[in-house]
CSV table of C-alpha atoms in Angstrom, one decimal:
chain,number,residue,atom,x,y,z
A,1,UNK,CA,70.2,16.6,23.9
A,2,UNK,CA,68.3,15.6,27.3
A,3,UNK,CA,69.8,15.4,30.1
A,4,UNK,CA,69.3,14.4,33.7
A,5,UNK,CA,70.9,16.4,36.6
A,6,UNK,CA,71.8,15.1,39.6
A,7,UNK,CA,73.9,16.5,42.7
A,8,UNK,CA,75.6,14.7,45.4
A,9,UNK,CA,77.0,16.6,47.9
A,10,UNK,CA,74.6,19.2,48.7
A,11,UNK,CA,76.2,20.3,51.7
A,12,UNK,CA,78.6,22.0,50.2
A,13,UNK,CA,76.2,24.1,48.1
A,14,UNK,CA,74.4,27.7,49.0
A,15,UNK,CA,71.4,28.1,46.5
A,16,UNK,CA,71.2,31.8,45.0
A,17,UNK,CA,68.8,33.8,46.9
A,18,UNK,CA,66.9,34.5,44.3
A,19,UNK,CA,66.7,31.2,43.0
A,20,UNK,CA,65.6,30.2,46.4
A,21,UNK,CA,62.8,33.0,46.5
A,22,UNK,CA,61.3,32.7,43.0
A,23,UNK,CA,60.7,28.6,43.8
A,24,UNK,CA,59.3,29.3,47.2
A,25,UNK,CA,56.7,32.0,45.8
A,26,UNK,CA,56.1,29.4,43.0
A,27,UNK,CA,53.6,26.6,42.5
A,28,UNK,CA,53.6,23.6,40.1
A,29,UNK,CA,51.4,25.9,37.3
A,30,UNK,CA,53.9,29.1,38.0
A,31,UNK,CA,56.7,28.9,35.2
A,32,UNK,CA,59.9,30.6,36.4
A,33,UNK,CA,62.1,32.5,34.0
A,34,UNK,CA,65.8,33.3,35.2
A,35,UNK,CA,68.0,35.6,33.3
A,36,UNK,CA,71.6,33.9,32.6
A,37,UNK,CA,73.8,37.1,32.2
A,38,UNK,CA,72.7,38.0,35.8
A,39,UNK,CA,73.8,34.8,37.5
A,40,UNK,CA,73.8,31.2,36.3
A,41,UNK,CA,70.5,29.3,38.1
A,42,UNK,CA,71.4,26.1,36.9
A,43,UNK,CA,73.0,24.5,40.1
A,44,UNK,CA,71.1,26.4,42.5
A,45,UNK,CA,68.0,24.5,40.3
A,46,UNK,CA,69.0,21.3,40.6
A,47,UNK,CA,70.1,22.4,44.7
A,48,UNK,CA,66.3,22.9,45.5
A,49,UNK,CA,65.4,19.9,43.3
A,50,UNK,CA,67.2,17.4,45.1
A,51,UNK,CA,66.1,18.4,48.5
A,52,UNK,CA,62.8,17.4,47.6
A,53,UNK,CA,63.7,14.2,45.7
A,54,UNK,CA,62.8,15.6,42.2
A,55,UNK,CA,65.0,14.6,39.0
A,56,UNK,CA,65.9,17.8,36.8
A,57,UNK,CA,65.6,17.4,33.3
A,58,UNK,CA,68.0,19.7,31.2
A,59,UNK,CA,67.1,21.1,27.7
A,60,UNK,CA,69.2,23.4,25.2
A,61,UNK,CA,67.0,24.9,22.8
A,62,UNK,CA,69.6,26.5,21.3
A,63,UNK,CA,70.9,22.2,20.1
A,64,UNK,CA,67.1,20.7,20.6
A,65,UNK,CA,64.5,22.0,19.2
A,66,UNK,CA,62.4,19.6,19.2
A,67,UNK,CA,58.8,20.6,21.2
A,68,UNK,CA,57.3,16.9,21.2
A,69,UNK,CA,60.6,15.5,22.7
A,70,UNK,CA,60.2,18.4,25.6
A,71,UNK,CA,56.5,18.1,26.0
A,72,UNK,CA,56.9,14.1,26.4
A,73,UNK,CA,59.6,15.3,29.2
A,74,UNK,CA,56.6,18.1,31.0
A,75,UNK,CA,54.1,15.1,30.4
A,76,UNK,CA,55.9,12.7,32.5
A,77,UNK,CA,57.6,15.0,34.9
A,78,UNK,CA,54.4,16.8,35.9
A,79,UNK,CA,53.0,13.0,37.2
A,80,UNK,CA,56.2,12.4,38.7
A,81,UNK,CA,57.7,16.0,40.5
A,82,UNK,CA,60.2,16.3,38.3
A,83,UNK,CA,61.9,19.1,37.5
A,84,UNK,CA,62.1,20.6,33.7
A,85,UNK,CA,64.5,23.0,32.8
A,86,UNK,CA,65.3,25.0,29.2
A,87,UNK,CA,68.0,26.8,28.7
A,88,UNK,CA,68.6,29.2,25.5
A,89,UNK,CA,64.8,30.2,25.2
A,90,UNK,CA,66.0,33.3,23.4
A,91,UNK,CA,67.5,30.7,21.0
A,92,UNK,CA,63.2,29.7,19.1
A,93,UNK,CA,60.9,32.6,19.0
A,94,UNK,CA,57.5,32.9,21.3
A,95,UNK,CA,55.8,30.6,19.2
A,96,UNK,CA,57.5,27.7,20.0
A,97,UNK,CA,56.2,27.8,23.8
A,98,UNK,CA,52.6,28.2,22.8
A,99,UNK,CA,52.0,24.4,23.6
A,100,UNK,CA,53.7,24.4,26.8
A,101,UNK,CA,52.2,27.8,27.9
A,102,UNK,CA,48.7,26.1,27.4
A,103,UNK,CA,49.5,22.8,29.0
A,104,UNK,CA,51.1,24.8,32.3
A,105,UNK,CA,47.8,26.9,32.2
A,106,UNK,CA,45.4,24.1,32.2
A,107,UNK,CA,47.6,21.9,34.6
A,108,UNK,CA,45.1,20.9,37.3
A,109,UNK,CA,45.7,18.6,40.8
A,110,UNK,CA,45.1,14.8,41.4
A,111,UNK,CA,46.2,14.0,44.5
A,112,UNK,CA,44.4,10.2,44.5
A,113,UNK,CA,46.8,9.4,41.2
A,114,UNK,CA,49.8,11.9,41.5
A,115,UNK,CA,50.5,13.2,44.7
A,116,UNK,CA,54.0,14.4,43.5
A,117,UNK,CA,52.5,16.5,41.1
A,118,UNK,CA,52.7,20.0,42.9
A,119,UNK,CA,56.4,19.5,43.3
A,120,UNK,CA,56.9,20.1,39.6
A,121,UNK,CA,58.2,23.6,38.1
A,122,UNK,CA,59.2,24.6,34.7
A,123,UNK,CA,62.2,26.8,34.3
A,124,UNK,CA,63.1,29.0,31.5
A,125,UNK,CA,66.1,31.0,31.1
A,126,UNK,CA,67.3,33.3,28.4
A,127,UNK,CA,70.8,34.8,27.9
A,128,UNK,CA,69.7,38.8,28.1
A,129,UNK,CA,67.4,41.0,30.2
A,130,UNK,CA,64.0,41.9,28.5
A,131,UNK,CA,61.6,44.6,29.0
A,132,UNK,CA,58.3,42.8,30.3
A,133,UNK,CA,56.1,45.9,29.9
A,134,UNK,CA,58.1,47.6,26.4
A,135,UNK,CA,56.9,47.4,23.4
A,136,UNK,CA,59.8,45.2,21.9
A,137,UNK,CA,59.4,41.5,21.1
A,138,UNK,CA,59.7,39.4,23.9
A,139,UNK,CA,61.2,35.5,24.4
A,140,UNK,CA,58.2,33.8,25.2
A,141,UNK,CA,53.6,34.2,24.7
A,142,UNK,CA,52.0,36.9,26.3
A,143,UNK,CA,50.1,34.2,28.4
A,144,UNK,CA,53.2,32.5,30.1
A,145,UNK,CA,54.5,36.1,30.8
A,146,UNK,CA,51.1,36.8,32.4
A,147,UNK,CA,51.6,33.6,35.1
A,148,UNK,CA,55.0,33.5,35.5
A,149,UNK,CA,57.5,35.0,37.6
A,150,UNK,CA,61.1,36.6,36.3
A,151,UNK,CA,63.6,36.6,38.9
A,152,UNK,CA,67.0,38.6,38.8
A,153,UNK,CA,69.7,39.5,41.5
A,154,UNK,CA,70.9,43.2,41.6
A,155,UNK,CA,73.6,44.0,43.3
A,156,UNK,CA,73.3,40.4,45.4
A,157,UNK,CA,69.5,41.4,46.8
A,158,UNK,CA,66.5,38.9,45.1
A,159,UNK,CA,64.5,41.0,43.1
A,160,UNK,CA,61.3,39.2,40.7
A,161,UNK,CA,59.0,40.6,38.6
A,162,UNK,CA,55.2,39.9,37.2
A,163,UNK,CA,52.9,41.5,34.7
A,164,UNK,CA,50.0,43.4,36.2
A,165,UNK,CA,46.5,43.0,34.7
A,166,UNK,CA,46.4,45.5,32.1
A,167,UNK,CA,42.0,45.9,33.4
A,168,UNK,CA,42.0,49.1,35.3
A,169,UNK,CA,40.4,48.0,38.3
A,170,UNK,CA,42.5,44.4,38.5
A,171,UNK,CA,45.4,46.6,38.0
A,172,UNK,CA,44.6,49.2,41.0
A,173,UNK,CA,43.6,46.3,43.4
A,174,UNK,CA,47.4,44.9,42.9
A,175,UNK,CA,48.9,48.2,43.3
A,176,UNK,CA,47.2,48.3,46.6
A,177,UNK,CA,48.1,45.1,47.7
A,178,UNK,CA,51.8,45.8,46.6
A,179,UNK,CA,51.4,49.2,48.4
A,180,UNK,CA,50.0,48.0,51.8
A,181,UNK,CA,52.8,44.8,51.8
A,182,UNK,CA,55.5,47.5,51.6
A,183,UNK,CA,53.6,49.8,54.6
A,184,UNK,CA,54.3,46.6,56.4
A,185,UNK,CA,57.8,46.2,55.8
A,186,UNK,CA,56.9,42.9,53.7
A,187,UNK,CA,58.3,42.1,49.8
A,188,UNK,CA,55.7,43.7,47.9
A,189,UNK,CA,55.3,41.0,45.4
A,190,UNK,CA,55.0,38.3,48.1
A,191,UNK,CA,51.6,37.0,47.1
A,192,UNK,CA,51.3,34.9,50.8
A,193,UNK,CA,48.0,36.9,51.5
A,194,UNK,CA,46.0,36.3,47.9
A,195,UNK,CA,42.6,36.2,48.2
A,196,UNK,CA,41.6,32.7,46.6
A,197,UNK,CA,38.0,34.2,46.4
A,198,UNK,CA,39.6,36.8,43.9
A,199,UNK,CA,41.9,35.5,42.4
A,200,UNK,CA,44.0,38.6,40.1
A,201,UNK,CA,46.5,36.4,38.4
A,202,UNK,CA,44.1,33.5,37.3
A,203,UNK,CA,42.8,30.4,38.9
A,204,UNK,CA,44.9,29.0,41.5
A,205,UNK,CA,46.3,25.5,41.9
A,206,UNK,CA,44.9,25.1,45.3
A,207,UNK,CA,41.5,26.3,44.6
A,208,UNK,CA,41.4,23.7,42.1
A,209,UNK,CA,42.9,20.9,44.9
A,210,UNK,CA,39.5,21.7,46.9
A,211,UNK,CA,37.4,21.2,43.4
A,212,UNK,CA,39.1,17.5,43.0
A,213,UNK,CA,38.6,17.3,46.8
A,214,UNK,CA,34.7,17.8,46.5
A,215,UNK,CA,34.7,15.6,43.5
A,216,UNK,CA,36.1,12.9,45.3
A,217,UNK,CA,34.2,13.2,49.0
A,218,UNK,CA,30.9,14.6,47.7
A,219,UNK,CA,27.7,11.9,48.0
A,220,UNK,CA,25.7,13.9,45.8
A,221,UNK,CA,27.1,17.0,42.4
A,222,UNK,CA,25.1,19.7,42.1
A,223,UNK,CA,23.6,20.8,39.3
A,224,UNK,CA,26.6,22.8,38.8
A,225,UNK,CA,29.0,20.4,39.4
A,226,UNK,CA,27.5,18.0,37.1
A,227,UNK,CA,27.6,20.5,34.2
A,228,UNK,CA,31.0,21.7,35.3
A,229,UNK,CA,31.9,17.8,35.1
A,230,UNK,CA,30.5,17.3,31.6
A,231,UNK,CA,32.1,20.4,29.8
A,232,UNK,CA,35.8,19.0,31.4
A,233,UNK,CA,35.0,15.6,29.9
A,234,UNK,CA,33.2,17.1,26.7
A,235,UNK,CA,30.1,15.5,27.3
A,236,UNK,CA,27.9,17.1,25.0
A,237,UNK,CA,24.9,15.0,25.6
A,238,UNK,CA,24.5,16.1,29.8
A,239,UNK,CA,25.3,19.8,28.6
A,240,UNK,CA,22.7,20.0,26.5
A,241,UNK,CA,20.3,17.6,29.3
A,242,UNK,CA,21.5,20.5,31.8
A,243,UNK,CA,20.7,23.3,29.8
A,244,UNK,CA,17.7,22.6,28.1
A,245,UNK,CA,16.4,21.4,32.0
A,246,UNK,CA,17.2,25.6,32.6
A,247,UNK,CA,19.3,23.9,36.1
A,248,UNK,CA,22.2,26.0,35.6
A,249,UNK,CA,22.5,29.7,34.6
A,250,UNK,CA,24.9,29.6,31.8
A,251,UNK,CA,25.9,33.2,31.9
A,252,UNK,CA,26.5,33.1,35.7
A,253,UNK,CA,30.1,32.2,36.8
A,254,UNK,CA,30.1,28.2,37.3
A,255,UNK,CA,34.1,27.8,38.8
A,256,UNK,CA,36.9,29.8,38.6
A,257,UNK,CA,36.0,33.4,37.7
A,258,UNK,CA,34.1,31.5,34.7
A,259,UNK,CA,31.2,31.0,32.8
A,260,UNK,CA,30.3,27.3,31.3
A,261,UNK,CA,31.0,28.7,27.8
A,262,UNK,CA,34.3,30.3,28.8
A,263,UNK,CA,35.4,27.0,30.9
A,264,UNK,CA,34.9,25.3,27.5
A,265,UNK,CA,37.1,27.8,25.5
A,266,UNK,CA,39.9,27.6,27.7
A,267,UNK,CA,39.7,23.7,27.8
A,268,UNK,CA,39.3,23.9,24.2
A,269,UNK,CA,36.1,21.7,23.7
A,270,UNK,CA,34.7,22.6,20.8
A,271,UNK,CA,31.7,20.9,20.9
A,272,UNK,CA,31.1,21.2,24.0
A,273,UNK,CA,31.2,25.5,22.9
A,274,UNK,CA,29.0,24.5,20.2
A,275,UNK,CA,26.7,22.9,22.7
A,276,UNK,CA,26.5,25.8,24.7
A,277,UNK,CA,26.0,28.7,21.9
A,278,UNK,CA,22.9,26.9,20.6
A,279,UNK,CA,21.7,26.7,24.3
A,280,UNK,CA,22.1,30.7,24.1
A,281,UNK,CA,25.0,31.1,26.1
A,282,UNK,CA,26.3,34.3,25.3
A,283,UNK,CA,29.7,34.6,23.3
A,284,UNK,CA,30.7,38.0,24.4
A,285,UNK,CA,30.8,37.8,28.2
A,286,UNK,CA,34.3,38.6,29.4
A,287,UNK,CA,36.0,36.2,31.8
A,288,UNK,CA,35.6,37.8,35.4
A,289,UNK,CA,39.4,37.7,36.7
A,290,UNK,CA,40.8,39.6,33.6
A,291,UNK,CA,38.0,41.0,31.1
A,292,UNK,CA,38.9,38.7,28.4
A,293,UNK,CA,36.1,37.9,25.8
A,294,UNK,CA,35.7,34.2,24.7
A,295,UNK,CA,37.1,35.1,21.4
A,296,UNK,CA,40.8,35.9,22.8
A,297,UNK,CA,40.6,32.3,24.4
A,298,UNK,CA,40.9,30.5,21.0
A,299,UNK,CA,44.4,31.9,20.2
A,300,UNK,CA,45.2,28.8,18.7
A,301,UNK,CA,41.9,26.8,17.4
A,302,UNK,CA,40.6,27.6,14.1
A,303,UNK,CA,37.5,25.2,14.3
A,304,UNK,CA,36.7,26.9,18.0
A,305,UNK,CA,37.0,30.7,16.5
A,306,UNK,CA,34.7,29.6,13.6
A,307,UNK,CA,32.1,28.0,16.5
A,308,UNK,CA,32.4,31.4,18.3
A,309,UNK,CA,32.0,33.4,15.0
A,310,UNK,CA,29.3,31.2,14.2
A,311,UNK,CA,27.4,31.6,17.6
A,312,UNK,CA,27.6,35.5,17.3
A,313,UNK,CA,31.2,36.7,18.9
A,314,UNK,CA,31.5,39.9,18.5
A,315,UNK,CA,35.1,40.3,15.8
A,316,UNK,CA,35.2,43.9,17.0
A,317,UNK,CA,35.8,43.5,20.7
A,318,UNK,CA,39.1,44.6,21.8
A,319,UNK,CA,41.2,43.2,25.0
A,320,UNK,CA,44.5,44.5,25.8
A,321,UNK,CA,43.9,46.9,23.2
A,322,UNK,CA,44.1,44.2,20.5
A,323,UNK,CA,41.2,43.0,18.3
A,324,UNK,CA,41.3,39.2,18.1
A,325,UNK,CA,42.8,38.8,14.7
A,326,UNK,CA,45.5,41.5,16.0
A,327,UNK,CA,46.5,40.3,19.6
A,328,UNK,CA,50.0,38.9,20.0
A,329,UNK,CA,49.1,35.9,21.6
A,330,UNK,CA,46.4,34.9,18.4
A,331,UNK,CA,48.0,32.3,16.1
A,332,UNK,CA,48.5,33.2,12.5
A,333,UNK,CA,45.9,30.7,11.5
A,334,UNK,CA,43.5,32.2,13.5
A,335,UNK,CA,44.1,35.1,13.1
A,336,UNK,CA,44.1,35.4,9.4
A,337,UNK,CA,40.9,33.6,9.8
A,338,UNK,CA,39.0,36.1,12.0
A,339,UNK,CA,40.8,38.6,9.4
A,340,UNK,CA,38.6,37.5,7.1
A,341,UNK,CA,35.2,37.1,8.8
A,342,UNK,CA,35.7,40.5,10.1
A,343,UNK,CA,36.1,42.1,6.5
A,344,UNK,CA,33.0,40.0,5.4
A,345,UNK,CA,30.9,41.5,8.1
């Protein structure tokens, strides 16, 4: 059952401070996973909700199950600055997120049309503490874990955790940052100084706030802008007109830590990928931010794995340790598929 929270007497309410902390070093594409046996979020939630004029919309997975009926909710609550909350994740296994993972990932600004839209947050809680770096199997995909932050209270202080990038180099760059916070007597995971030129834990919302902003003021794309344009819109006609024309290097980054071809993986535009492999854009390249081939971005895509395999990825590569048809965040489809290509070969 859905259902809409509202409070009306917040004055006699004091939000949990680590409710309070997790939504402040949040942002609309940051899900926010609270652990229930620690302390009950729930009114705190719908406390920092209503002070910014943002309906909460309540879900028990352990009674509703149903993943359209919460994804309509997301849909209409991202538009608006609404507010979705789940309760009994623990209740489904990791699969059942996939779609929601993807849709928070790819969630991108538009001020002009919904300029509520950065007030929205997605809040997950599950009954039991989990091990975010153990080997035991967790509540949710491997990818929301990677964006999202987990926040606790132990013994009444705020404490929240993130996954560090498991590339060596991304990894000792956020142990420094951590480390030099702390010298300063700051929270170590306060990420208030990020560098949005290098950007560890993905592509940031407000990075992509100044892409719509250019969009939108600019007289004149570039070349790169115009191809950028076409692979978001699956226009496989101007790919091909701007890669045949040599304007754009397609193995150079073109926005976000990304080449064209891995842009079009992580939108999912198949033919947009096919587009670009027969234009010799190379399949292998790993994404800048995090190392991670083309092939790991089409965890859930049959057709886009089979347009990678057929343009020449390579079905030995390994990220995370994982092969493609191995990694925990593949889908069975998939990964029974690439299984089988990578016995053929």
């Amino acid at each position: 059952m859905t259902q809409r929270v509202s409070i009306k007497n917040l004055k006699d309410i004091t939000p949990a401070k680590h409710v309070v902390r997790a939504i402040h070093n949040s942002d609309c594409r940051t899900p926010i996973i609270f652990i229930e046996e620690d302390e009950d979020p729930f009114v705190s939630v719908s406390y920092m909700a209503a002070k910014q004029d943002s309906a909460v919309w309540g879900f028990d997975l352990a009674v509703n199950k149903s993943k359209q009926n919460i994804m309509d909710y997301i849909d209409v609550s991202v538009n608006n600055g609404d507010w979705v909350y789940l309760t009994n994740c623990d209740a489904v296994d990791e699969t059942f997120f996939r779609d929601v993972t993807r849709f928070i990932y790819h969630l991108k600004p538009d001020p002009k049309h919904y300029p509520r839209r950065e007030l929205f947050r997605c809040v997950f809680c599950v009954q039991k503490a989990f091990d975010l770096n153990g080997p035991a199997e967790k509540p949710f995909p491997l990818l929301l874990l990677q964006i999202s932050i987990i926040a606790r209270t132990v013994s009444g202080n705020p404490k929240w955790t993130r996954i560090l990038p498991a590339n060596a180099d991304l990894y000792a760059e956020a142990q420094s940052k951590r480390q030099r916070r702390r010298s300063q007597g700051r929270d170590s995971d306060s990420e208030s100084d990020i560098d949005t030129e290098y950007p560890i834990s993905g592509k940031l919302f407000y990075r992509a706030i100044e892409l719509d902003n250019d969009y939108v003021c600019s007289q004149r794309y570039t070349e790169k802008q115009i191809l950028e344009k076409a692979i978001r819109e699956d226009d496989v006609q101007t790919i091909q007109e701007q890669g045949k024309g040599m304007k754009v290097d397609l193995d150079a980054e073109l926005c976000e830590g990304m080449t064209p071809l891995q842009l079009a993986c992580v939108l999912e535009h198949t033919e947009s990928v096919r587009a670009l492999l027969e234009l010799n854009a190379d399949p292998n390249r790993p994404r800048s931010t995090d190392g991670r081939p083309p092939l790991f971005m089409s965890i859930d895509d049959v057709k886009l794995a089979e347009a990678l395999v057929d343009g020449g990825a390579d079905l030995f590569a390994k990220y995370e340790g994982f092969r493609a048809d191995s990694h925990p965040d593949t889908a069975p489809d998939v990964a029974a598929y690439l299984r089988k290509e990578r016995i053929r070969v």
